[in-house]
Amino acid sequence: MTYDWDLMLRLLREAQKSGNESFAPRQYADEHALAAEEAGQPMPNMDSLKAEAQNYESMLFEGGFMVTRPEEQGGNGENFVLTDRGVRLMEMLEGGAGRTENRRRLDEKGEAALTPEVFDDLAAAG
């Protein structure tokens, strides 16, 4: 299994936005698909993509990549902020010279790539 790193990156970026809005992974999946289609990529199965986005939300939260946003930062119990681990993942996925290499290294770990221990080792090595 490989992750849709572009969708994952979209979710991480959305978590960084200002508070007071609920995190909406299904909506972000819609927007992600439309942007991909505009860029000339084939339109994915939307139900599958929305389910994947919801799964990613859970993985990111459970893996300690994001935590519930504090009330004083606009938290409403349904939105997040990135942890240091989440910021590091976002940096690895975003761009720059190492983007392709980072994604390749993550892909090599398969499903385990986002387990805290495996990810932290990868991030420290990169």
Short mmCIF file of C-alpha atoms in Angstrom, two decimals, residues 25-107:
data_model
loop_
_atom_site.label_atom_id
_atom_site.label_comp_id
_atom_site.label_asym_id
_atom_site.label_seq_id
_atom_site.Cartn_x
_atom_site.Cartn_y
_atom_site.Cartn_z
CA PRO A 25 -11.66 15.75 5.14
CA ARG A 26 -14.43 14.77 2.70
CA GLN A 27 -14.66 18.33 1.41
CA TYR A 28 -10.88 18.53 1.08
CA ALA A 29 -10.95 15.29 -0.92
CA ASP A 30 -13.48 16.87 -3.31
CA GLU A 31 -11.32 19.94 -3.75
CA HIS A 32 -8.20 17.80 -4.16
CA ALA A 33 -9.86 15.75 -6.92
CA LEU A 34 -11.07 18.83 -8.77
CA ALA A 35 -7.60 20.38 -8.65
CA ALA A 36 -6.08 17.15 -9.96
CA GLU A 37 -8.61 17.02 -12.79
CA GLU A 38 -7.85 20.63 -13.72
CA ALA A 39 -4.17 19.67 -13.84
CA GLY A 40 -5.00 16.97 -16.40
CA GLN A 41 -5.05 13.96 -14.11
CA PRO A 42 -7.91 11.44 -14.25
CA MET A 43 -10.77 11.95 -11.80
CA PRO A 44 -10.55 9.35 -9.02
CA ASN A 45 -13.49 7.48 -7.55
CA MET A 46 -14.91 10.15 -5.24
CA ASP A 47 -16.42 7.82 -2.64
CA SER A 48 -13.11 6.03 -2.32
CA LEU A 49 -11.14 9.27 -2.12
CA LYS A 50 -13.45 10.69 0.56
CA ALA A 51 -13.15 7.51 2.63
CA GLU A 52 -9.38 7.63 2.22
CA ALA A 53 -9.32 11.25 3.46
CA GLN A 54 -11.31 10.27 6.54
CA ASN A 55 -8.92 7.39 7.20
CA TYR A 56 -5.98 9.75 6.86
CA GLU A 57 -7.55 12.10 9.40
CA SER A 58 -7.70 9.25 11.90
CA MET A 59 -4.15 8.09 11.14
CA LEU A 60 -2.75 11.60 11.48
CA PHE A 61 -4.53 12.13 14.79
CA GLU A 62 -3.77 8.70 16.25
CA GLY A 63 -0.15 8.87 15.07
CA GLY A 64 0.43 12.16 16.84
CA PHE A 65 0.81 14.24 13.68
CA MET A 66 -1.99 16.54 14.79
CA VAL A 67 -3.88 17.22 18.00
CA THR A 68 -7.17 18.89 18.85
CA ARG A 69 -6.83 22.65 18.49
CA PRO A 70 -6.93 24.45 21.86
CA GLU A 71 -9.94 26.71 22.43
CA GLU A 72 -7.73 29.79 22.76
CA GLN A 73 -6.53 29.13 19.19
CA GLY A 74 -10.04 28.80 17.79
CA GLY A 75 -10.54 25.17 18.71
CA ASN A 76 -14.09 23.88 18.54
CA GLY A 77 -13.46 20.21 19.29
CA GLU A 78 -13.59 19.42 15.56
CA ASN A 79 -10.39 21.00 14.29
CA PHE A 80 -6.67 20.46 14.74
CA VAL A 81 -3.17 21.88 14.90
CA LEU A 82 -0.07 20.09 13.74
CA THR A 83 2.43 18.72 16.20
CA ASP A 84 6.17 18.87 15.53
CA ARG A 85 5.80 15.43 13.91
CA GLY A 86 3.04 16.74 11.65
CA VAL A 87 5.09 19.77 10.65
CA ARG A 88 8.00 17.48 9.77
CA LEU A 89 5.75 15.29 7.61
CA MET A 90 4.38 18.35 5.86
CA GLU A 91 7.91 19.60 5.19
CA MET A 92 8.94 16.21 3.82
CA LEU A 93 5.97 16.16 1.44
CA GLU A 94 5.87 19.78 0.35
CA GLY A 95 8.56 20.32 -2.09
CA GLY A 96 12.09 21.32 -2.59
CA ALA A 97 14.95 19.20 -3.73
CA GLY A 98 14.23 16.28 -1.41
CA ARG A 99 10.49 15.93 -2.10
CA THR A 100 10.73 12.96 -4.46
CA GLU A 101 13.34 11.23 -2.32
CA ASN A 102 11.31 11.78 0.86
CA ARG A 103 8.19 10.31 -0.73
CA ARG A 104 10.17 7.35 -2.05
CA ARG A 105 11.57 6.67 1.42
CA LEU A 106 8.09 6.88 2.94
CA ASP A 107 6.68 4.57 0.24
#
